[in-house]
Short mmCIF file of C-alpha atoms in Angstrom, two decimals:
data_model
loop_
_atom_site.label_atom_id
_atom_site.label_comp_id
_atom_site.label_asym_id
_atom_site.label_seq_id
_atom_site.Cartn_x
_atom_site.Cartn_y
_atom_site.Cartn_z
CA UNK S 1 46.61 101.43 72.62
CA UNK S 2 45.97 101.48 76.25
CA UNK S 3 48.28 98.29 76.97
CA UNK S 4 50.94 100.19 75.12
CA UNK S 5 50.92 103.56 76.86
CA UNK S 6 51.05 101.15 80.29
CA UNK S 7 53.83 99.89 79.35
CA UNK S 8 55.99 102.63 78.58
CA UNK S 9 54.66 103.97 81.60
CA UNK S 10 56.05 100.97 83.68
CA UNK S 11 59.43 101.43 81.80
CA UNK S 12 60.00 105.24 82.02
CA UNK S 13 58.56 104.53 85.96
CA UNK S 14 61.25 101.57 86.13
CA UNK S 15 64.32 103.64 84.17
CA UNK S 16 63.24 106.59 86.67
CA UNK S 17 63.61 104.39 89.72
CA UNK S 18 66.80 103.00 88.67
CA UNK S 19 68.29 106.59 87.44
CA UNK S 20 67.09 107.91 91.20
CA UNK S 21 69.08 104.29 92.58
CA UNK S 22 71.95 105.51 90.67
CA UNK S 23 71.24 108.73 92.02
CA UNK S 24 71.45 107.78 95.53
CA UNK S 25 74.25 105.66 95.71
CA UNK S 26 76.63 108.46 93.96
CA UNK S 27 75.48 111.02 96.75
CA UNK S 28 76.67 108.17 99.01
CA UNK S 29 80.09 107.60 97.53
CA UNK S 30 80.25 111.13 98.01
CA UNK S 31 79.48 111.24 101.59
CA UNK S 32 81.63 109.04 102.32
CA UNK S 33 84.65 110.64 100.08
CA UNK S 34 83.71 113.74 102.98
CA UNK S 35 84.17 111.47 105.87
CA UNK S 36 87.44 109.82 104.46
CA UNK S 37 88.89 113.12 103.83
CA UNK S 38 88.00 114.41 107.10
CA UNK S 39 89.42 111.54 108.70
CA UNK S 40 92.34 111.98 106.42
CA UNK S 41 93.04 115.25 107.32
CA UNK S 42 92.93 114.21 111.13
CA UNK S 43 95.40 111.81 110.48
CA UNK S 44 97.70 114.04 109.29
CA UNK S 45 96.94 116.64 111.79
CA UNK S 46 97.75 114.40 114.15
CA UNK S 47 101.19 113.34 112.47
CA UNK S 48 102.30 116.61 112.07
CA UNK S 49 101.53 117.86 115.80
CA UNK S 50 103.45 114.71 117.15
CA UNK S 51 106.01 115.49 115.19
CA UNK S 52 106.28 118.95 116.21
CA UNK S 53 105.77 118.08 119.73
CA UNK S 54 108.75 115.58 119.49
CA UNK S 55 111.06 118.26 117.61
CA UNK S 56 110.37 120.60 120.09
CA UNK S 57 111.33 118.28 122.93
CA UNK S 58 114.76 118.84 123.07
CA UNK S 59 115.38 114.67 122.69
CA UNK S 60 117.01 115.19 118.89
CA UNK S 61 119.84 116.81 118.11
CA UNK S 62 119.43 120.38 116.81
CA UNK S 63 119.97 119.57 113.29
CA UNK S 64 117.17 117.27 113.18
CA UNK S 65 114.74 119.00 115.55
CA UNK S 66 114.66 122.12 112.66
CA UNK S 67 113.83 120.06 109.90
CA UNK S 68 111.46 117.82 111.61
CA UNK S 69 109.86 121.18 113.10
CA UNK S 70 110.26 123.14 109.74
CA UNK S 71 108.77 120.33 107.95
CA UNK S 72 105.79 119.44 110.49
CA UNK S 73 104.76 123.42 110.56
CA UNK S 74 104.51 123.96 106.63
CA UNK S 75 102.45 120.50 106.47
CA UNK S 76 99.92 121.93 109.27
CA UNK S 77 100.16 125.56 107.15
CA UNK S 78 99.95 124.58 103.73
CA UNK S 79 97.25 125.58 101.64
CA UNK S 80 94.76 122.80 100.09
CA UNK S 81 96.85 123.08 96.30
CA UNK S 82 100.40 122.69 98.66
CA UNK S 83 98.88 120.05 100.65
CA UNK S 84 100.24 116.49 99.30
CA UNK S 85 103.57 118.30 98.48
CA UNK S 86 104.15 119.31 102.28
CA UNK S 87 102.93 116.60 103.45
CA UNK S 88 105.26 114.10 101.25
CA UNK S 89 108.03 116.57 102.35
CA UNK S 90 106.94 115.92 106.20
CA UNK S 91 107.32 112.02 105.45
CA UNK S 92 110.91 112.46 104.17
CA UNK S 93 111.78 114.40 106.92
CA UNK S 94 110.30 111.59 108.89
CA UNK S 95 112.21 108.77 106.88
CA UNK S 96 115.41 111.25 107.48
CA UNK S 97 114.86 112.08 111.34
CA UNK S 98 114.18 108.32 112.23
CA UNK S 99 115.98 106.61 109.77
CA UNK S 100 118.01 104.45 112.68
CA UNK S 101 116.30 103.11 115.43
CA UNK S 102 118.79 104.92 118.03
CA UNK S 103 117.04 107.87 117.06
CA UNK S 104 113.56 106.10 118.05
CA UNK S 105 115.60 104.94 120.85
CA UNK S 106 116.69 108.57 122.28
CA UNK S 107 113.11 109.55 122.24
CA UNK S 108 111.87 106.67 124.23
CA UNK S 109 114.60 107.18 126.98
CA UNK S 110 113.85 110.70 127.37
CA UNK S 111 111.12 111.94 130.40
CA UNK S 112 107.69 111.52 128.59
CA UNK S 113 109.06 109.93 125.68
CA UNK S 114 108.06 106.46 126.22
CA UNK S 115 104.42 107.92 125.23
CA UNK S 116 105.63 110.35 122.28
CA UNK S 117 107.21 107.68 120.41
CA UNK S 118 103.85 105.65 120.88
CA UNK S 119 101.99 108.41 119.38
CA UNK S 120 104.33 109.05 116.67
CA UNK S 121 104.28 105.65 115.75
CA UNK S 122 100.78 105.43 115.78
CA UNK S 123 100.54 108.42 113.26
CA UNK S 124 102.53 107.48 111.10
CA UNK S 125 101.20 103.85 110.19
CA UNK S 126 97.08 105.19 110.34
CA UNK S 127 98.56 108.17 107.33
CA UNK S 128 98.62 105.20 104.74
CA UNK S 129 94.91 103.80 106.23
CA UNK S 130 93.39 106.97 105.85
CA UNK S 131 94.90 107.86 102.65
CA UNK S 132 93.86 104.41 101.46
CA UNK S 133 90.65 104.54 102.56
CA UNK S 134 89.84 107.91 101.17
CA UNK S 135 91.58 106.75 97.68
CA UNK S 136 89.41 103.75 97.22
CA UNK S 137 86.33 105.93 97.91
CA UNK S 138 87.26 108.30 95.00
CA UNK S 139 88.08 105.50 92.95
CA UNK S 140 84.42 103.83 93.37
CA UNK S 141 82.96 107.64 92.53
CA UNK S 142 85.06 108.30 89.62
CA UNK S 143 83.98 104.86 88.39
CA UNK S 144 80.30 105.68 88.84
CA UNK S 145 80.52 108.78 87.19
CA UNK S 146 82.27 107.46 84.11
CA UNK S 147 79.22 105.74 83.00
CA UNK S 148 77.23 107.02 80.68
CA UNK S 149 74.10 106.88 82.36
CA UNK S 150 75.42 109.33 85.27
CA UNK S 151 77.14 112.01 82.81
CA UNK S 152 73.88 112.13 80.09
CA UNK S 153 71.30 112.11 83.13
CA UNK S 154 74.37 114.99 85.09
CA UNK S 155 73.02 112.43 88.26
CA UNK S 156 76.58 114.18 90.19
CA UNK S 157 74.57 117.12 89.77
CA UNK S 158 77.33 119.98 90.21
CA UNK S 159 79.59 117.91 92.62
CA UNK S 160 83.30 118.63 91.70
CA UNK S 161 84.47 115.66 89.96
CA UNK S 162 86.60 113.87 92.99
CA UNK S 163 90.25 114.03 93.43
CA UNK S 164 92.54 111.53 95.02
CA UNK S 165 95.07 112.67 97.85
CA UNK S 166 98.56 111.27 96.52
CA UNK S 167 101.51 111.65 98.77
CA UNK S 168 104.73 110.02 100.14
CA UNK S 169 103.20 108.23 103.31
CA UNK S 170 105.91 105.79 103.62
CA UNK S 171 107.42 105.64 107.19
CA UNK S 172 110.41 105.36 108.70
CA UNK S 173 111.72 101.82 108.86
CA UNK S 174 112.82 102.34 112.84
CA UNK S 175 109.25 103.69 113.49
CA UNK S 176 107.26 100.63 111.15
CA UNK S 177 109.75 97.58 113.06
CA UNK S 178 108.44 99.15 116.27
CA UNK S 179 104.93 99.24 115.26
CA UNK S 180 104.73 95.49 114.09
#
C-alpha cells in the first residue's frame, strides 16, 4: 500500500514537472513573439520614415512623391486592425515608386541621397526578416498550444491565442539588385 501511494506520488510529481516544463517554454515562445513584434514594428517604422523622408526630398517627381508620402503616413497612422493592409499598400507604392532603377538612380545623385537610398534599401530587405522572424515564432506557439496537454491543463493561461503579421513585403526589384 505504501509502495503504491509512492509511486503515484513520483508520477503526479513527474507529470507536474513536465506540465510546469511545458509551462515554461510556452511563456517563452511568447516572449519572444513580444520581442519579434517589437522588432517588427521597428522595422516598419523605420521603412515608412525613410520613405517619407525620401518623398519629401524633392528628388521624385511630384506624382510619385504624393503617393510614396500618402502611402508612408497612413502605414505610420494606421490602427493595429489596418496595420498589414497599410503596410502592404506602402510596399506597392514602393514596388510602383522604384520600379526602374533610374528612379533609385535620381535619389542617389541628389545632395544627401547617396545615404537615403542606403537607408531605404536597408529597410526594405530587414521588413521580410522581421516579419519572418516574428511568423516562425507564432508558428512554434500556435503549435504548442494545439496540443492537448496545453489546452486541458489552459498552461497559455489567458494569453490571446497568437496572430501572424501577413503583408506584401516584397521590394522593389531596383532597390533588392542594389542591395545584393
Amino acid at each position: 500500500m505504501t509502495a503504491t501511494l509512492i509511486w503515484i506520488l513520483v508520477a503526479l510529481v513527474v507529470i507536474g514537472l513536465y506540465l510546469s516544463w511545458t509551462a515554461g517554454r510556452l511563456d517563452r515562445l511568447h516572449a519572444r513573439i513580444d520581442a519579434a513584434r517589437a522588432a517588427l514594428d521597428a522595422q516598419l517604422l523605420r521603412r515608412a520614415s525613410v520613405a517619407q523622408e525620401v518623398a519629401t526630398s524633392g528628388v521624385l517627381d511630384p506624382a510619385a512623391s504624393i503617393v510614396l508620402y500618402e502611402s508612408a503616413h497612413a502605414a505610420r497612422q494606421a490602427e493595429e486592425e489596418q496595420r498589414e493592409v497599410a503596410e502592404s499598400e506602402l510596399s506597392q507604392a514602393l514596388r510602383a515608386v522604384f520600379a526602374e532603377p533610374q528612379q533609385v538612380e535620381a535619389v542617389r545623385e541628389a545632395p544627401g541621397g547617396e545615404e537615403a537610398a542606403r537607408e531605404l534599401t536597408e529597410a526594405v530587405r530587414r521588413v521580410p526578416m522581421a516579419r519572418r522572424f516574428h511568423n516562425d515564432a507564432v508558428g512554434a506557439a500556435r503549435a504548442l498550444r494545439r496540443h492537448r496537454k496545453v489546452r486541458w491543463f489552459r498552461l497559455a493561461g489567458h494569453a490571446p491565442f497568437p496572430m501572424a503579421f501577413e503583408m506584401d513585403d516584397e521590394p522593389p526589384t531596383a532597390l533588392a539588385e542594389r542591395a545584393a
